[in-house]
Coordinates of C-alpha atoms and ligand atoms in Angstrom, one line a residue:
M1 CA 97.0 100.7 72.8
F2 CA 99.7 98.7 74.7
N3 CA 103.4 99.3 73.8
N4 CA 105.3 96.2 72.5
N5 CA 107.5 96.5 75.7
F6 CA 104.3 96.4 78.1
L7 CA 104.9 94.0 80.4
W8 CA 101.9 91.5 81.0
G9 CA 102.2 89.1 83.9
G10 CA 100.5 88.0 87.2
A11 CA 101.1 88.6 90.9
I12 CA 101.2 86.4 93.9
A13 CA 102.7 86.4 97.8
A14 CA 104.9 83.6 99.7
N15 CA 102.1 83.4 102.6
Q16 CA 99.3 82.5 99.6
C17 CA 101.2 80.1 97.9
E18 CA 104.3 79.0 100.1
G19 CA 103.0 76.5 102.0
A20 CA 106.2 74.8 103.7
Y21 CA 106.3 77.7 106.5
L22 CA 108.5 75.7 108.4
E23 CA 111.1 74.2 106.2
D24 CA 115.0 74.8 105.8
G25 CA 114.6 77.3 108.4
K26 CA 112.4 79.6 107.8
G27 CA 111.3 81.0 111.4
L28 CA 107.1 81.8 111.9
S29 CA 105.5 85.2 109.9
I30 CA 102.2 86.5 111.3
Q31 CA 100.4 84.7 108.8
D32 CA 101.8 81.2 110.6
I33 CA 99.0 82.4 112.7
M34 CA 96.1 84.1 111.1
P35 CA 93.9 81.2 110.3
N36 CA 91.7 83.2 109.7
G37 CA 93.1 86.1 107.5
I38 CA 91.1 89.7 109.0
V39 CA 88.3 88.1 109.9
G40 CA 88.9 86.1 112.4
A41 CA 90.9 85.3 115.6
I42 CA 94.4 85.1 115.4
S43 CA 95.7 81.7 117.3
E44 CA 98.4 81.5 119.7
E45 CA 101.0 79.3 117.8
P46 CA 100.2 77.4 114.1
I47 CA 97.3 75.4 113.3
E48 CA 96.4 72.7 111.0
D49 CA 93.0 75.2 110.0
N50 CA 95.4 77.2 108.6
L51 CA 95.5 77.2 104.7
K52 CA 98.6 79.1 104.6
L53 CA 100.7 76.5 106.0
V54 CA 100.5 74.3 103.4
G55 CA 99.0 76.5 100.8
I56 CA 99.4 75.7 97.4
D57 CA 102.8 74.4 97.7
F58 CA 104.2 76.8 95.4
Y59 CA 107.4 75.8 98.0
H60 CA 108.1 72.8 96.0
K61 CA 106.2 72.8 92.4
Y62 CA 107.1 76.9 91.2
K63 CA 109.0 74.5 88.5
E64 CA 105.8 73.5 86.8
D65 CA 103.7 76.5 88.0
I66 CA 106.0 79.0 86.6
K67 CA 106.3 77.0 83.6
L68 CA 102.7 76.7 82.7
F69 CA 103.1 80.7 83.3
A70 CA 105.4 81.0 80.7
D71 CA 103.0 78.8 78.6
M72 CA 100.5 81.8 79.3
G73 CA 103.3 84.1 77.8
F74 CA 104.7 86.1 80.8
K75 CA 106.2 88.8 80.3
V76 CA 106.0 89.0 84.4
L77 CA 105.9 87.6 87.2
R78 CA 105.2 89.4 90.3
F79 CA 106.2 88.2 94.2
S80 CA 107.1 88.4 97.7
I81 CA 110.3 87.5 99.8
A82 CA 109.0 85.6 102.7
W83 CA 111.3 88.0 105.3
S84 CA 111.5 85.5 107.9
R85 CA 113.4 82.6 105.0
I86 CA 116.2 85.0 104.9
F87 CA 115.7 86.2 108.7
P88 CA 113.8 84.0 110.2
K89 CA 113.5 85.9 113.4
G90 CA 113.8 88.8 111.2
D91 CA 116.8 90.9 113.3
E92 CA 119.2 88.5 112.9
L93 CA 122.5 90.5 110.8
E94 CA 123.4 86.9 109.1
P95 CA 121.0 85.0 106.8
N96 CA 119.6 81.5 106.6
E97 CA 121.5 80.1 102.9
K98 CA 118.5 78.2 102.2
G99 CA 115.7 81.3 102.1
L100 CA 118.0 83.5 99.9
E101 CA 118.7 79.5 97.7
F102 CA 115.3 79.1 97.0
Y103 CA 114.6 82.6 95.6
E104 CA 117.7 82.4 93.6
N105 CA 116.1 79.2 91.7
V106 CA 112.7 81.1 91.6
I107 CA 114.1 83.5 90.1
D108 CA 117.0 81.5 87.9
E109 CA 113.5 79.6 86.6
C110 CA 111.1 82.9 85.5
L111 CA 114.5 83.9 84.0
K112 CA 114.8 80.8 82.1
Y113 CA 111.7 81.4 80.4
G114 CA 112.4 85.3 79.9
I115 CA 109.9 86.7 83.2
E116 CA 111.0 89.5 84.7
P117 CA 110.9 89.0 88.2
L118 CA 109.2 91.8 90.0
I119 CA 109.5 91.0 93.6
T120 CA 108.3 92.9 96.8
L121 CA 109.9 92.7 99.3
S122 CA 106.8 93.2 102.0
H123 CA 103.6 91.5 101.6
Y124 CA 101.8 90.8 104.6
E125 CA 104.3 88.7 105.9
T126 CA 106.0 90.6 108.5
P127 CA 108.5 87.8 110.6
L128 CA 106.7 86.5 113.4
H129 CA 109.1 87.3 116.4
L130 CA 109.3 91.0 115.0
A131 CA 105.4 90.7 115.8
K132 CA 106.4 89.6 119.5
V133 CA 109.1 91.3 121.0
Y134 CA 108.5 94.5 119.2
D135 CA 104.9 95.1 118.4
G136 CA 105.5 95.8 114.4
W137 CA 106.1 98.2 112.6
R138 CA 105.7 100.5 115.7
D139 CA 109.0 100.3 117.5
R140 CA 111.9 102.3 114.9
R141 CA 113.9 98.9 115.3
L142 CA 112.6 97.2 112.3
I143 CA 113.6 100.3 109.4
E144 CA 117.1 99.5 110.5
F145 CA 116.2 95.3 110.6
F146 CA 115.0 95.3 107.4
E147 CA 117.4 97.8 105.5
N148 CA 119.6 95.2 106.8
Y149 CA 117.1 92.4 104.7
C150 CA 117.0 94.6 102.2
R151 CA 120.7 94.9 101.6
V152 CA 120.9 90.7 102.0
V153 CA 118.6 90.8 99.5
F154 CA 119.5 93.0 97.0
E155 CA 123.4 92.2 97.0
R156 CA 122.3 88.4 96.3
Y157 CA 120.0 89.3 93.5
R158 CA 121.9 92.1 91.7
G159 CA 122.3 91.9 87.7
K160 CA 119.1 89.3 87.8
V161 CA 115.7 91.2 88.8
K162 CA 115.7 95.6 88.6
Y163 CA 111.6 95.0 89.2
W164 CA 111.5 95.2 93.1
L165 CA 108.0 97.3 94.7
T166 CA 109.0 98.2 98.9
F167 CA 105.2 97.2 100.8
N168 CA 101.9 96.2 99.2
E169 CA 99.1 98.3 100.1
I170 CA 101.3 100.1 102.4
N171 CA 97.8 102.4 103.6
S172 CA 97.1 99.5 104.7
V173 CA 99.1 99.7 108.5
L174 CA 96.1 102.2 108.9
H175 CA 93.5 100.2 108.8
F176 CA 94.5 96.3 109.5
P177 CA 98.0 97.4 111.8
L178 CA 98.7 93.5 112.4
M179 CA 98.9 92.4 109.0
G180 CA 99.9 95.7 107.1
A181 CA 102.5 96.1 110.1
G182 CA 103.0 93.4 111.9
I183 CA 101.6 95.1 114.9
L184 CA 99.6 92.0 117.2
T185 CA 98.2 94.6 119.7
P186 CA 95.1 95.4 118.4
K187 CA 93.3 97.7 116.6
D188 CA 91.0 99.3 119.3
K189 CA 94.3 99.7 121.8
L190 CA 96.0 101.6 119.1
T191 CA 95.4 105.4 118.8
K192 CA 95.2 107.4 115.3
Q193 CA 99.4 108.3 116.6
D194 CA 100.4 105.2 116.2
L195 CA 99.3 103.7 113.5
Y196 CA 100.8 106.8 111.5
Q197 CA 103.2 106.4 113.5
A198 CA 103.8 102.4 112.8
A199 CA 103.2 104.1 109.4
H200 CA 106.1 106.7 109.4
H201 CA 108.4 103.7 110.1
E202 CA 107.4 101.9 107.3
L203 CA 107.8 104.9 104.9
V204 CA 111.3 105.9 106.2
A205 CA 112.0 101.6 105.6
S206 CA 110.9 102.1 102.8
A207 CA 112.9 105.3 101.0
L208 CA 116.2 103.6 103.1
A209 CA 115.4 101.0 100.3
V210 CA 115.2 102.6 97.2
K211 CA 118.2 104.3 98.1
L212 CA 119.7 101.3 98.9
A213 CA 118.3 99.7 96.3
H214 CA 120.0 102.3 94.1
E215 CA 122.7 102.4 95.4
I216 CA 123.8 99.1 94.8
M217 CA 121.7 98.0 91.4
P218 CA 122.2 101.5 89.4
N219 CA 119.4 100.2 86.7
A220 CA 116.7 99.0 89.6
K221 CA 113.5 99.9 89.6
V222 CA 111.9 101.0 92.9
G223 CA 107.9 101.1 92.6
C224 CA 105.6 101.9 96.4
M225 CA 102.4 99.7 96.1
V226 CA 98.9 101.2 97.6
L227 CA 96.0 99.6 97.8
G228 CA 94.1 101.7 95.6
V229 CA 91.1 102.1 96.0
V230 CA 88.7 105.8 93.7
N231 CA 86.2 107.3 96.4
Y232 CA 82.6 108.8 94.4
P233 CA 80.5 111.4 96.0
M234 CA 77.2 109.8 96.5
T235 CA 76.1 112.9 95.9
P236 CA 76.8 116.8 94.2
N237 CA 76.2 117.8 98.5
P238 CA 79.9 119.3 98.7
D239 CA 79.9 117.9 102.5
D240 CA 80.1 114.1 99.9
M241 CA 82.5 116.0 97.3
I242 CA 84.9 116.9 100.4
T243 CA 85.1 113.2 102.4
S244 CA 85.5 112.1 99.8
M245 CA 88.0 113.9 98.4
E246 CA 89.2 113.3 102.7
R247 CA 89.3 109.6 102.0
D248 CA 91.6 110.1 98.3
R249 CA 93.7 111.4 101.1
D250 CA 93.9 108.7 103.1
L251 CA 95.5 107.1 99.8
M252 CA 96.9 110.0 98.6
F253 CA 99.1 110.6 101.9
F254 CA 101.1 107.3 101.6
T255 CA 101.9 108.2 97.5
D256 CA 102.5 112.4 97.8
I257 CA 105.5 110.9 100.4
H258 CA 107.2 108.5 98.5
V259 CA 106.1 110.3 94.8
R260 CA 107.3 113.8 96.2
G261 CA 109.3 113.0 99.2
K262 CA 107.5 114.8 101.8
Y263 CA 105.0 115.3 104.2
P264 CA 102.4 116.7 101.9
S265 CA 101.0 120.5 103.3
Y266 CA 97.3 118.9 104.2
T267 CA 99.0 116.9 107.2
K268 CA 99.3 119.9 109.0
K269 CA 95.9 120.4 108.9
L270 CA 95.0 116.6 109.8
F271 CA 97.9 115.9 112.6
K272 CA 96.6 119.3 113.6
D273 CA 93.5 117.7 114.7
L274 CA 94.3 114.6 115.2
G275 CA 96.5 115.2 117.6
I276 CA 99.6 113.5 115.8
S277 CA 102.7 114.5 116.4
I278 CA 104.6 112.4 113.6
K279 CA 108.5 111.8 116.0
M280 CA 110.8 112.1 114.0
E281 CA 114.8 111.6 114.2
D282 CA 117.8 113.5 112.3
G283 CA 117.8 112.6 108.9
D284 CA 114.4 110.9 107.9
E285 CA 114.1 114.1 105.8
E286 CA 116.5 113.5 103.6
I287 CA 115.8 109.7 103.5
L288 CA 112.6 110.5 102.8
R289 CA 113.6 112.3 99.9
N290 CA 114.4 108.7 97.9
T291 CA 111.9 109.1 95.6
V292 CA 110.8 105.9 93.9
D293 CA 110.6 105.1 90.2
F294 CA 107.5 104.1 89.3
I295 CA 104.0 103.8 91.3
S296 CA 102.1 100.7 91.2
F297 CA 98.8 99.4 93.3
S298 CA 96.0 96.7 93.2
Y299 CA 92.6 97.8 91.9
Y300 CA 90.1 96.0 92.1
M301 CA 87.4 98.2 92.8
S302 CA 85.5 101.8 93.7
K303 CA 83.2 102.5 96.8
C304 CA 80.8 105.3 97.6
T305 CA 81.7 108.3 100.3
A306 CA 79.1 110.8 102.4
K307 CA 79.6 112.6 104.9
D308 CA 75.9 110.5 106.4
I309 CA 77.7 107.4 105.6
N310 CA 74.5 106.0 108.3
K311 CA 71.7 107.5 105.6
Y312 CA 72.8 104.3 103.1
E313 CA 73.1 101.1 102.5
K314 CA 77.1 100.0 103.2
G315 CA 78.7 97.9 101.1
R316 CA 81.9 95.5 101.3
G317 CA 85.3 96.0 100.1
N318 CA 89.0 94.6 99.4
L319 CA 90.8 96.5 102.7
T320 CA 88.3 99.0 103.3
S321 CA 84.2 99.6 103.0
G322 CA 81.9 102.5 102.2
V323 CA 78.4 102.9 100.6
K324 CA 77.5 100.7 98.1
N325 CA 77.3 102.5 94.4
P326 CA 73.7 102.2 92.8
Y327 CA 75.7 101.8 89.5
L328 CA 77.6 98.2 90.5
K329 CA 77.3 95.3 90.2
E330 CA 79.0 92.9 92.5
S331 CA 81.2 90.4 93.0
E332 CA 80.4 86.9 95.1
W333 CA 82.2 88.7 97.6
G334 CA 80.5 92.1 97.9
W335 CA 83.5 93.8 95.8
Q336 CA 81.8 96.0 93.8
I337 CA 82.7 95.6 90.3
D338 CA 84.0 98.5 88.5
P339 CA 86.1 98.9 85.3
Q340 CA 85.9 102.6 84.4
G341 CA 87.0 103.2 87.7
L342 CA 91.1 100.8 87.1
R343 CA 90.9 103.8 83.9
Y344 CA 89.5 107.2 86.6
I345 CA 92.7 106.0 89.0
C346 CA 95.7 105.7 86.8
N347 CA 94.1 109.2 85.3
Y348 CA 94.0 109.8 88.8
F349 CA 97.6 109.4 89.7
Y350 CA 99.5 110.5 87.2
D351 CA 97.9 113.7 86.7
R352 CA 98.7 114.3 90.1
Y353 CA 102.3 112.7 89.7
Q354 CA 103.5 112.0 85.6
K355 CA 105.6 109.2 87.3
P356 CA 105.4 106.0 85.5
L357 CA 101.7 103.2 85.7
F358 CA 101.6 99.4 86.9
V359 CA 98.8 97.7 87.5
V360 CA 100.0 95.1 90.5
E361 CA 96.7 93.4 91.4
N362 CA 93.5 93.3 89.5
G363 CA 90.8 90.2 89.4
L364 CA 88.0 88.5 90.2
G365 CA 87.8 86.4 92.7
A366 CA 85.1 83.5 92.1
M367 CA 83.5 79.5 93.7
D368 CA 84.6 77.8 90.4
K369 CA 83.9 74.8 89.7
L370 CA 86.1 71.7 87.7
V371 CA 83.9 70.2 85.2
E372 CA 85.1 68.0 81.7
V373 CA 85.2 68.2 78.8
N374 CA 86.2 66.5 76.1
G375 CA 88.0 64.4 78.3
E376 CA 89.9 67.1 80.0
K377 CA 89.0 68.9 83.3
I378 CA 88.6 72.6 82.9
V379 CA 87.2 76.1 84.8
L380 CA 84.9 77.2 82.1
D381 CA 84.8 80.8 83.9
D382 CA 83.3 83.1 81.5
Y383 CA 82.6 85.7 84.5
R384 CA 86.6 86.3 85.0
I385 CA 86.9 86.8 81.4
E386 CA 84.5 89.7 81.4
Y387 CA 85.9 90.9 84.4
L388 CA 89.7 90.9 82.9
N389 CA 88.8 91.8 79.6
D390 CA 86.4 95.5 80.6
H391 CA 90.1 95.7 82.7
L392 CA 92.0 95.5 80.1
V393 CA 89.9 97.3 78.1
E394 CA 89.6 100.7 80.0
L395 CA 92.9 100.1 81.6
G396 CA 93.4 100.5 77.5
K397 CA 91.9 103.9 77.4
A398 CA 94.2 105.5 80.2
I399 CA 96.6 104.5 78.2
E400 CA 95.5 106.8 75.3
D401 CA 94.2 109.3 77.5
G402 CA 97.8 109.3 77.6
V403 CA 98.3 107.8 81.0
E404 CA 102.3 106.6 81.5
V405 CA 101.8 102.1 82.3
M406 CA 104.3 99.9 82.7
G407 CA 102.5 96.6 83.0
Y408 CA 99.3 94.9 84.0
T409 CA 99.6 91.9 86.9
S410 CA 95.9 89.6 87.3
W411 CA 96.0 88.9 90.3
G412 CA 96.2 84.7 92.4
C413 CA 97.8 83.8 88.7
I414 CA 97.2 80.6 89.6
D415 CA 94.6 80.0 92.3
L416 CA 95.4 80.5 96.4
V417 CA 94.8 81.1 99.6
S418 CA 92.4 84.3 100.3
A419 CA 94.3 87.3 101.8
S420 CA 91.5 88.7 103.4
T421 CA 89.6 85.8 104.2
A422 CA 92.4 83.3 104.7
E423 CA 89.5 80.9 102.3
L424 CA 90.7 78.6 99.2
K425 CA 86.9 78.3 97.5
K426 CA 87.6 82.8 96.3
R427 CA 89.7 82.4 93.8
Y428 CA 91.7 84.4 91.1
G429 CA 92.9 82.1 88.6
F430 CA 94.1 81.2 85.1
I431 CA 94.7 78.3 87.0
Y432 CA 93.2 76.0 89.2
V433 CA 94.3 74.1 92.1
D434 CA 92.7 71.2 93.7
R435 CA 92.7 72.4 97.8
N436 CA 89.5 73.3 99.7
D437 CA 88.9 74.4 102.4
D438 CA 89.2 72.3 104.4
G439 CA 92.4 70.9 103.7
T440 CA 91.8 68.4 100.8
G441 CA 92.4 68.2 97.1
S442 CA 95.7 66.6 95.6
L443 CA 97.7 69.5 95.0
E444 CA 96.9 69.1 90.8
R445 CA 97.0 71.9 88.2
Y446 CA 94.5 72.4 86.1
K447 CA 94.5 74.8 82.7
K448 CA 91.2 77.3 82.7
K449 CA 89.0 78.8 79.9
S450 CA 90.6 82.0 81.1
F451 CA 93.7 80.4 80.9
Y452 CA 94.0 80.4 76.8
W453 CA 92.1 83.3 77.0
Y454 CA 94.8 85.3 78.9
K455 CA 96.9 83.6 76.3
E456 CA 95.9 85.1 73.6
V457 CA 95.5 88.6 75.1
I458 CA 99.5 88.1 75.4
K459 CA 100.1 87.5 72.2
S460 CA 98.2 89.3 70.8
N461 CA 99.6 92.2 72.6
G462 CA 95.4 93.2 73.8
E463 CA 94.1 93.1 70.7
N464 CA 91.8 91.1 70.8
L465 CA 90.1 92.7 73.5
K466 CA 86.7 93.7 73.4
Ligands
LIG1 C1 95.2 92.4 97.9 C2 96.4 91.4 98.5 O1 94.3 93.1 98.8 O2 94.0 91.9 97.2 C3 96.9 90.7 98.1 O3 97.7 92.1 98.2 C4 94.7 89.7 97.9 O4 97.2 89.9 99.1 C5 93.9 90.6 97.2 O5 95.3 88.6 97.9 C6 92.6 89.8 96.9 O6 91.6 90.0 98.4 P1 91.9 88.8 99.1 O7 90.9 89.0 100.2 O8 90.8 87.8 98.2 O9 92.3 87.4 98.7

């Protein structure tokens, strides 16, 4: 099922695990003033309640953590570079050497164990200065700041890092403009024009990053990264089917441009209906033709769509929500669990593009309990093993269907701060971190039952999946 080069591993993001939010010259990022994730108010300044300021202290513990990942047999580690460690404000010309050194050490530590680094260039952590002064990606000038940042990290890490992702869940810009694009103007004051214009800037920046990466590192493979959600029509009513097609396009708009290198034909009508006219500059169309080498995505859940969603019970979900599917169970946070949706979305992407796929996020956020068994502290997380097993079985089926899948990185392979709710009690890891929502805890790491299970999955190349 899984070929011998299949990249098994885990994924983390700088702002959710590193902490050290001001250390070694780092500037502030938007996350430092988002103590409540996307669900509450932002703060004027970083406040102690913001768990991300300390995270799980990966900044100081990365050696210990990467050793644990190596112990599980990871072939790949997905992590992000905090732009504000390299360019504290974002618009400087000269980088912060200490920031560059930190990621170089993380990369070297991975390579020491034969773990391939897979680096996200922007994972919900736009430098705060760019948000305050430019209103984030609404301003076209961010393209050149981002290009400069990319050039610096590509030149520094060439020869060491082969796999790169541009923007984490780039489609989130339309739903969560602060997190996805560093836009401080509240969403209710933004028009569709503003949102799609910001998306255009990110798309151009993403294509420029692909171009630069290929020039500087001819062997590099660069992927786009989208929030992958499957939309099922709630009923066979053709109205619901058309709604489902439209919701799919909210996502496919981003992959279409990344893979085909141009705006899709349906945007003509869409933009006309929404009164949108994208301001393009000379050369933008040509830049967009720098297409990605692969498509990466997160997958946690599916949702149902209906023309009239008010007729049904609403569901909750990862940054987007729809109508509850009566056939599915849900997580403690109300995300509906649908392993077959992973097989479906893999086939959907592959049928449409015939590009290799990389599942770079998938996992179960759950409340874990640390217990003692035979003198060892452990979490008996059979629920997580079940979730991951079932998704991997479906991923295997997608591969049998003929889909080309490069790898799989389970989200939050070590417990970290949640992006949407900024909690620590929503845990995804194979490794438990002793830190609580009130900020207490020793930061000690403990292996969960799933740690041993995933180690076996990797060792057997998926043969032990049931
Ligand atoms: C994805 C993000 O949307 O989902 C991650 O890329 C995030 O940053 C993950 O952590 C899980 O979501 P949450 O809200 O449970 O942390």
